[in-house]
Tab-separated table of C-alpha atoms and ligand atoms in Angstrom:
chain	number	residue	atom	x	y	z
S	1	MET	CA	-150.474	-144.240	-169.576
S	2	MET	CA	-150.240	-140.716	-168.130
S	3	GLU	CA	-147.640	-138.474	-169.812
S	4	ASN	CA	-144.596	-137.625	-167.667
S	5	PRO	CA	-144.886	-133.838	-167.078
S	6	TYR	CA	-141.094	-133.536	-166.692
S	7	CYS	CA	-140.294	-135.171	-170.040
S	8	PRO	CA	-138.928	-132.590	-172.509
S	9	VAL	CA	-139.700	-132.471	-176.235
S	10	LYS	CA	-136.642	-132.457	-178.519
S	11	ALA	CA	-136.161	-129.216	-180.431
S	12	GLU	CA	-133.628	-128.388	-183.138
S	13	ILE	CA	-131.878	-125.032	-183.103
S	14	ALA	CA	-132.981	-123.721	-186.506
S	15	ASP	CA	-131.383	-120.293	-186.214
S	16	ILE	CA	-129.360	-118.169	-183.804
S	17	ILE	CA	-129.485	-114.378	-183.783
S	18	GLU	CA	-126.851	-112.412	-181.877
S	19	GLU	CA	-128.805	-109.629	-180.204
S	20	SER	CA	-126.060	-108.098	-178.039
S	21	PRO	CA	-122.672	-109.128	-176.611
S	22	THR	CA	-124.444	-111.265	-173.947
S	23	ILE	CA	-127.843	-112.091	-175.455
S	24	LYS	CA	-128.821	-114.452	-178.290
S	25	THR	CA	-132.186	-115.465	-179.712
S	26	PHE	CA	-132.590	-119.163	-180.504
S	27	ALA	CA	-135.268	-120.144	-183.032
S	28	LEU	CA	-136.270	-123.681	-182.053
S	29	LYS	CA	-138.139	-126.247	-184.116
S	30	PRO	CA	-139.719	-128.686	-181.646
S	31	GLU	CA	-140.518	-132.258	-182.747
S	32	LYS	CA	-144.174	-131.389	-182.267
S	33	PRO	CA	-145.768	-127.916	-182.122
S	34	ILE	CA	-145.897	-126.400	-178.635
S	35	PRO	CA	-148.745	-123.882	-178.483
S	36	PHE	CA	-148.287	-121.243	-175.778
S	37	ARG	CA	-150.009	-118.120	-174.529
S	38	THR	CA	-147.892	-114.979	-174.454
S	39	GLY	CA	-146.227	-114.645	-171.016
S	40	GLN	CA	-146.152	-118.375	-170.282
S	41	PHE	CA	-142.700	-119.893	-169.833
S	42	MET	CA	-140.757	-123.000	-170.851
S	43	GLU	CA	-138.095	-125.107	-169.151
S	44	MET	CA	-135.166	-125.707	-171.499
S	45	THR	CA	-132.494	-128.333	-170.969
S	46	VAL	CA	-129.115	-128.503	-172.724
S	47	GLY	CA	-126.676	-131.396	-172.820
S	48	GLY	CA	-127.743	-132.992	-169.521
S	49	LEU	CA	-126.534	-129.889	-167.633
S	50	GLY	CA	-129.876	-129.043	-166.108
S	51	GLU	CA	-132.788	-126.820	-166.899
S	52	ALA	CA	-133.440	-123.095	-167.034
S	53	SER	CA	-136.669	-121.114	-167.485
S	54	PHE	CA	-137.335	-118.864	-170.483
S	55	THR	CA	-140.416	-117.068	-171.706
S	56	PRO	CA	-140.833	-117.412	-175.489
S	57	SER	CA	-140.125	-114.091	-177.182
S	58	SER	CA	-141.939	-115.010	-180.411
S	59	ASN	CA	-145.445	-114.535	-181.742
S	60	PRO	CA	-147.760	-117.092	-180.056
S	61	ARG	CA	-149.617	-117.445	-183.391
S	62	ILE	CA	-146.565	-119.186	-184.872
S	63	GLU	CA	-146.754	-122.739	-183.557
S	64	ASN	CA	-144.039	-124.702	-185.358
S	65	THR	CA	-141.133	-122.513	-184.226
S	66	MET	CA	-140.567	-120.904	-180.881
S	67	GLU	CA	-137.962	-118.260	-180.147
S	68	LEU	CA	-136.183	-118.036	-176.807
S	69	THR	CA	-134.001	-114.997	-176.126
S	70	ILE	CA	-131.312	-115.975	-173.666
S	71	MET	CA	-128.833	-113.932	-171.661
S	72	ASP	CA	-125.556	-115.684	-170.796
S	73	VAL	CA	-125.459	-115.594	-166.970
S	74	GLY	CA	-124.416	-119.068	-165.786
S	75	LYS	CA	-124.206	-122.804	-166.334
S	76	VAL	CA	-127.111	-123.617	-168.658
S	77	THR	CA	-127.205	-120.284	-170.436
S	78	SER	CA	-123.478	-120.218	-171.258
S	79	ARG	CA	-123.668	-123.774	-172.644
S	80	ALA	CA	-126.653	-122.645	-174.768
S	81	HIS	CA	-124.594	-119.689	-176.039
S	82	ARG	CA	-121.895	-122.099	-177.262
S	83	MET	CA	-124.374	-124.224	-179.226
S	84	LYS	CA	-124.656	-124.149	-183.017
S	85	LYS	CA	-127.454	-124.346	-185.569
S	86	GLY	CA	-128.683	-127.933	-185.993
S	87	GLU	CA	-127.957	-128.998	-182.397
S	88	ILE	CA	-130.752	-130.338	-180.182
S	89	VAL	CA	-132.128	-128.998	-176.889
S	90	GLY	CA	-135.071	-130.205	-174.803
S	91	VAL	CA	-138.074	-128.041	-173.949
S	92	ARG	CA	-141.017	-128.703	-171.680
S	93	GLY	CA	-144.013	-126.509	-170.981
S	94	PRO	CA	-145.625	-124.092	-171.415
S	95	TYR	CA	-146.198	-123.239	-167.749
S	96	GLY	CA	-147.960	-120.460	-165.893
S	97	THR	CA	-150.910	-118.342	-166.839
S	98	GLY	CA	-149.371	-115.693	-169.118
S	99	TYR	CA	-150.688	-112.194	-169.801
S	100	PRO	CA	-154.493	-111.842	-169.483
S	101	LEU	CA	-155.025	-110.253	-172.925
S	102	GLU	CA	-158.824	-110.265	-172.445
S	103	ASP	CA	-158.432	-107.821	-169.541
S	104	PHE	CA	-156.345	-105.454	-171.695
S	105	LYS	CA	-159.017	-104.961	-174.377
S	106	GLY	CA	-160.174	-101.368	-174.868
S	107	LYS	CA	-157.338	-100.067	-172.671
S	108	GLU	CA	-154.275	-97.937	-173.183
S	109	ILE	CA	-151.318	-100.254	-172.615
S	110	LEU	CA	-147.985	-99.050	-171.285
S	111	ILE	CA	-145.167	-101.591	-171.709
S	112	VAL	CA	-141.954	-100.997	-169.778
S	113	GLY	CA	-138.956	-103.239	-170.488
S	114	GLY	CA	-135.421	-103.382	-169.162
S	115	GLY	CA	-132.555	-105.361	-170.745
S	116	VAL	CA	-133.406	-108.961	-171.601
S	117	GLY	CA	-136.820	-108.300	-169.977
S	118	LEU	CA	-137.929	-107.186	-173.434
S	119	ALA	CA	-138.018	-110.908	-174.416
S	120	PRO	CA	-141.452	-111.795	-172.973
S	121	LEU	CA	-142.629	-108.299	-173.863
S	122	ARG	CA	-141.716	-108.825	-177.530
S	123	SER	CA	-144.031	-111.827	-177.576
S	124	LEU	CA	-146.692	-109.691	-175.893
S	125	ILE	CA	-146.235	-106.825	-178.381
S	126	LEU	CA	-146.517	-109.291	-181.311
S	127	ALA	CA	-149.665	-110.772	-179.731
S	128	LEU	CA	-151.156	-107.270	-179.330
S	129	LEU	CA	-150.262	-106.455	-182.962
S	130	ASN	CA	-152.157	-109.614	-184.054
S	131	GLU	CA	-155.382	-107.842	-183.029
S	132	ILE	CA	-154.278	-104.261	-182.534
S	133	GLY	CA	-157.777	-102.843	-183.151
S	134	LYS	CA	-158.889	-104.228	-179.793
S	135	TYR	CA	-156.542	-102.004	-177.797
S	136	LYS	CA	-156.827	-98.237	-177.521
S	137	LYS	CA	-153.134	-97.442	-177.537
S	138	VAL	CA	-149.820	-99.283	-177.101
S	139	VAL	CA	-146.880	-97.327	-175.690
S	140	ILE	CA	-143.482	-99.007	-175.322
S	141	LYS	CA	-140.632	-97.739	-173.145
S	142	TYR	CA	-137.431	-99.742	-173.304
S	143	GLY	CA	-134.138	-99.242	-171.527
S	144	ALA	CA	-130.753	-100.937	-171.811
S	145	ARG	CA	-127.320	-100.276	-170.345
S	146	SER	CA	-125.794	-98.994	-173.574
S	147	PRO	CA	-126.753	-98.808	-177.282
S	148	GLU	CA	-125.000	-102.144	-177.983
S	149	ASP	CA	-127.068	-103.838	-175.248
S	150	ILE	CA	-130.346	-103.021	-177.009
S	151	ILE	CA	-131.932	-106.242	-178.292
S	152	TYR	CA	-134.219	-106.723	-181.342
S	153	LYS	CA	-132.653	-103.637	-182.992
S	154	ASN	CA	-134.239	-104.279	-186.410
S	155	GLN	CA	-137.637	-105.036	-184.987
S	156	ILE	CA	-137.537	-101.918	-182.812
S	157	LYS	CA	-136.830	-99.899	-185.986
S	158	GLU	CA	-139.988	-101.404	-187.536
S	159	TRP	CA	-142.033	-100.731	-184.388
S	160	THR	CA	-140.860	-97.107	-184.393
S	161	LYS	CA	-142.326	-96.696	-187.910
S	162	ASN	CA	-145.588	-98.480	-186.981
S	163	LYS	CA	-148.314	-95.876	-186.387
S	164	ASP	CA	-150.077	-98.231	-183.954
S	165	LEU	CA	-147.122	-98.182	-181.578
S	166	ASP	CA	-145.436	-95.384	-179.686
S	167	VAL	CA	-141.844	-96.388	-178.888
S	168	GLU	CA	-139.277	-94.592	-176.769
S	169	LEU	CA	-135.795	-95.831	-175.861
S	170	THR	CA	-133.252	-94.948	-173.239
S	171	VAL	CA	-129.770	-96.110	-172.288
S	172	ASP	CA	-127.862	-95.643	-169.040
S	173	LYS	CA	-124.819	-94.515	-170.996
S	174	GLY	CA	-124.920	-93.319	-174.624
S	175	ASP	CA	-122.245	-93.030	-177.302
S	176	SER	CA	-121.549	-90.435	-180.010
S	177	ALA	CA	-124.167	-91.958	-182.368
S	178	TRP	CA	-126.942	-92.186	-179.757
S	179	LYS	CA	-129.679	-89.585	-180.374
S	180	GLU	CA	-132.318	-90.750	-177.899
S	181	ASN	CA	-132.743	-90.432	-174.143
S	182	VAL	CA	-129.935	-91.092	-171.694
S	183	GLY	CA	-131.028	-92.058	-168.186
S	184	LEU	CA	-132.766	-94.799	-166.248
S	185	ILE	CA	-136.046	-96.195	-167.600
S	186	THR	CA	-137.963	-94.220	-164.954
S	187	THR	CA	-136.922	-90.980	-166.690
S	188	LEU	CA	-139.257	-91.971	-169.566
S	189	LEU	CA	-142.252	-92.370	-167.245
S	190	LYS	CA	-143.912	-88.973	-166.935
S	191	LYS	CA	-147.309	-87.365	-166.496
S	192	ASP	CA	-147.141	-85.934	-170.040
S	193	MET	CA	-146.288	-89.181	-171.883
S	194	GLY	CA	-149.571	-89.125	-173.812
S	195	ILE	CA	-151.387	-91.769	-171.775
S	196	ASP	CA	-154.700	-91.446	-169.990
S	197	ILE	CA	-153.514	-93.194	-166.827
S	198	LYS	CA	-157.035	-93.837	-165.505
S	199	ASP	CA	-157.811	-95.787	-168.676
S	200	SER	CA	-154.471	-97.585	-168.790
S	201	ILE	CA	-152.706	-100.660	-167.511
S	202	ALA	CA	-148.929	-100.976	-167.228
S	203	ILE	CA	-146.821	-104.067	-167.815
S	204	ALA	CA	-143.196	-104.252	-166.670
S	205	CYS	CA	-140.460	-106.822	-167.110
S	206	GLY	CA	-136.774	-106.505	-166.348
S	207	PRO	CA	-134.249	-106.955	-163.558
S	208	PRO	CA	-135.809	-106.833	-160.039
S	209	ILE	CA	-134.308	-103.403	-159.225
S	210	MET	CA	-135.736	-101.946	-162.442
S	211	MET	CA	-139.179	-103.417	-161.731
S	212	LYS	CA	-139.116	-102.066	-158.193
S	213	PHE	CA	-138.393	-98.456	-159.182
S	214	THR	CA	-140.688	-98.690	-162.226
S	215	THR	CA	-143.551	-99.848	-159.977
S	216	PHE	CA	-142.979	-97.016	-157.491
S	217	LYS	CA	-142.873	-94.482	-160.349
S	218	LEU	CA	-146.075	-95.870	-161.890
S	219	ILE	CA	-147.845	-95.545	-158.538
S	220	GLU	CA	-146.557	-91.978	-158.178
S	221	LEU	CA	-148.024	-91.236	-161.630
S	222	GLY	CA	-151.439	-92.509	-160.507
S	223	TYR	CA	-151.530	-96.169	-161.635
S	224	ARG	CA	-153.548	-98.378	-159.313
S	225	ASP	CA	-151.788	-101.445	-157.850
S	226	GLU	CA	-154.212	-103.772	-159.652
S	227	ASP	CA	-153.357	-102.187	-163.020
S	228	ILE	CA	-149.622	-102.898	-162.789
S	229	TYR	CA	-148.556	-106.308	-164.188
S	230	LEU	CA	-145.138	-107.624	-163.158
S	231	SER	CA	-143.206	-110.714	-164.314
S	232	MET	CA	-141.861	-112.578	-161.305
S	233	GLU	CA	-138.847	-114.503	-162.568
S	234	LYS	CA	-138.359	-116.557	-159.410
S	235	ASN	CA	-135.974	-119.491	-159.306
S	236	MET	CA	-138.153	-122.214	-160.815
S	237	SER	CA	-137.586	-125.943	-160.607
S	238	CYS	CA	-140.522	-128.245	-161.350
S	239	GLY	CA	-142.604	-125.563	-163.113
S	240	ILE	CA	-145.846	-127.257	-162.122
S	241	GLY	CA	-146.584	-126.221	-158.542
S	242	LYS	CA	-145.019	-129.249	-156.814
S	243	CYS	CA	-141.603	-128.325	-155.382
S	244	GLY	CA	-142.285	-124.942	-153.727
S	245	HIS	CA	-139.049	-123.306	-155.029
S	246	CYS	CA	-140.899	-120.374	-156.545
S	247	ARG	CA	-143.190	-119.432	-153.635
S	248	ILE	CA	-144.328	-115.843	-153.157
S	249	GLY	CA	-146.491	-115.852	-150.013
S	250	PRO	CA	-149.427	-118.165	-150.801
S	251	TYR	CA	-148.642	-118.195	-154.538
S	252	TYR	CA	-146.475	-120.376	-156.730
S	253	ALA	CA	-144.879	-118.148	-159.395
S	254	CYS	CA	-144.759	-121.088	-161.817
S	255	LYS	CA	-148.457	-121.919	-161.578
S	256	ASP	CA	-150.198	-118.728	-160.454
S	257	GLY	CA	-147.781	-116.432	-162.373
S	258	PRO	CA	-145.172	-115.657	-163.496
S	259	VAL	CA	-147.241	-112.526	-164.243
S	260	PHE	CA	-148.934	-110.982	-161.182
S	261	THR	CA	-150.666	-107.695	-160.572
S	262	TYR	CA	-148.856	-105.670	-157.920
S	263	ASP	CA	-151.811	-105.641	-155.492
S	264	LYS	CA	-151.578	-109.445	-155.133
S	265	ILE	CA	-147.886	-109.632	-154.226
S	266	LYS	CA	-146.899	-106.243	-152.818
S	267	GLU	CA	-146.845	-107.394	-149.190
S	268	TYR	CA	-144.182	-110.068	-149.842
S	269	HIS	CA	-140.681	-108.602	-149.497
S	270	THR	CA	-139.090	-111.332	-151.675
S	271	ILE	CA	-140.640	-109.934	-154.843
S	272	TRP	CA	-137.728	-107.567	-155.525
S	273	GLU	CA	-135.028	-110.206	-154.925
X	1	FAD	C1	-140.455	-117.492	-165.686
X	1	FAD	C2	-139.056	-117.101	-166.074
X	1	FAD	C3	-138.800	-116.613	-167.334
X	1	FAD	C4	-137.498	-116.258	-167.709
X	1	FAD	N1	-137.295	-115.804	-168.972
X	1	FAD	C5	-136.033	-115.517	-169.366
X	1	FAD	C6	-135.783	-115.125	-170.712
X	1	FAD	O1	-136.692	-115.042	-171.547
X	1	FAD	N2	-134.504	-114.867	-171.057
X	1	FAD	C7	-133.462	-114.965	-170.144
X	1	FAD	O2	-132.302	-114.719	-170.523
X	1	FAD	N3	-133.680	-115.331	-168.877
X	1	FAD	C8	-134.939	-115.624	-168.470
X	1	FAD	N4	-135.144	-116.038	-167.175
X	1	FAD	C9	-133.993	-116.163	-166.254
X	1	FAD	C10	-133.285	-117.490	-166.539
X	1	FAD	O3	-134.145	-118.563	-166.166
X	1	FAD	C11	-131.980	-117.583	-165.752
X	1	FAD	O4	-131.098	-116.608	-166.205
X	1	FAD	C12	-131.373	-118.963	-165.938
X	1	FAD	O5	-132.152	-119.904	-165.217
X	1	FAD	C13	-129.938	-119.013	-165.446
X	1	FAD	O6	-129.512	-120.342	-165.608
X	1	FAD	P1	-127.975	-120.726	-165.644
X	1	FAD	O7	-127.887	-122.209	-165.388
X	1	FAD	O8	-127.325	-120.224	-166.870
X	1	FAD	O9	-127.393	-119.899	-164.436
X	1	FAD	P2	-126.940	-120.461	-162.999
X	1	FAD	O10	-125.577	-121.036	-163.167
X	1	FAD	O11	-128.015	-121.271	-162.389
X	1	FAD	O12	-126.907	-119.091	-162.183
X	1	FAD	C14	-126.329	-117.895	-162.638
X	1	FAD	C15	-126.869	-116.712	-161.851
X	1	FAD	O13	-128.240	-116.473	-162.183
X	1	FAD	C16	-129.059	-116.580	-161.033
X	1	FAD	N5	-130.278	-117.304	-161.427
X	1	FAD	C17	-130.409	-118.594	-161.735
X	1	FAD	N6	-131.670	-118.879	-162.071
X	1	FAD	C18	-132.365	-117.730	-161.973
X	1	FAD	C19	-133.703	-117.357	-162.190
X	1	FAD	N7	-134.634	-118.240	-162.557
X	1	FAD	N8	-134.047	-116.077	-162.006
X	1	FAD	C20	-133.138	-115.172	-161.621
X	1	FAD	N9	-131.848	-115.459	-161.394
X	1	FAD	C21	-131.476	-116.708	-161.562
X	1	FAD	C22	-128.267	-117.327	-160.013
X	1	FAD	O14	-128.642	-116.949	-158.706
X	1	FAD	C23	-126.845	-116.912	-160.357
X	1	FAD	O15	-126.538	-115.663	-159.783
X	1	FAD	C24	-136.432	-116.385	-166.774
X	1	FAD	C25	-136.695	-116.887	-165.493
X	1	FAD	C26	-137.981	-117.252	-165.148
X	1	FAD	C27	-138.225	-117.838	-163.809
X	2	FES	S1	-141.190	-124.282	-159.585
X	2	FES	FE1	-141.851	-125.969	-158.343
X	2	FES	S2	-143.554	-125.153	-157.333
X	2	FES	FE2	-143.021	-123.580	-158.722
């Protein structure tokens, strides 16, 4: 009999990490391993409330646990935030195509994250670190509203010490202990940021407004449209190209994305919504 593509796999919450006042990372142990490629997404269901989409934030090499980093914004996510270790959720997927790592080989990679948008990018950074010798340079720019909104604080500390990574942070509003940049993420994107733009690709993930201004800044700096990779977090439903909820022009974000190069989608005004 054919497997029902909508049927979730049970997964136990093995650990919960509080990342910020509104964001938690859930380490899930699914009943059976769920291999995924970095950038693909899952549908998670909690307590019969419905489903929501999340991109695993963990290393795709680790198959028996999967981490989802979830911001509390509504029905499903706030129920998830009230759950405890040992409780069960359902996950189905992975869906979408993910990041085309093959195309990044030999390139300088600029990663630009905003807020909880660092979740899929953490998985990407871990995947790049798995075979770091294949990439020329990895530069990470991350912005959050305030120092307490920065997620993966310990891991970012490690990345800052890693000579293979170049990490720079910014917050919209600092506090007395904050020693790094204050300003929007675009203030970190400059001609003299140590990247050979012609030999580089840029990958952005964050709220739509952040991705919009990041894209415009990258183009101003000389990035070509086809070298800018954006995560289109459209309102998904089926996840498998059947319902049409996630359409961007001729594309289905769930099946053809959620990662698209800017040249493919730039003519569709809904991309920044
Ligand atoms: C491919 C993909 C990957 C994602 N990865 C992550 C992730 O790693 N971590 C994370 O915290 N969030 C992620 N999201 C966003 C997440 O799916 C939504 O925040 C979640 O569906 C909200 O569900 P809810 O029931 O809690 O909110 P609801 O009660 O449904 O709605 C709350 C608010 O969020 C808006 N909303 C609902 N669904 C979406 C959506 N899919 N995209 C944008 N806005 C939405 C609604 O319009 C409403 O304003 C991702 C979305 C997609 C499509
Ligand atoms: S979510 Fe149904 S077609 Fe994409």
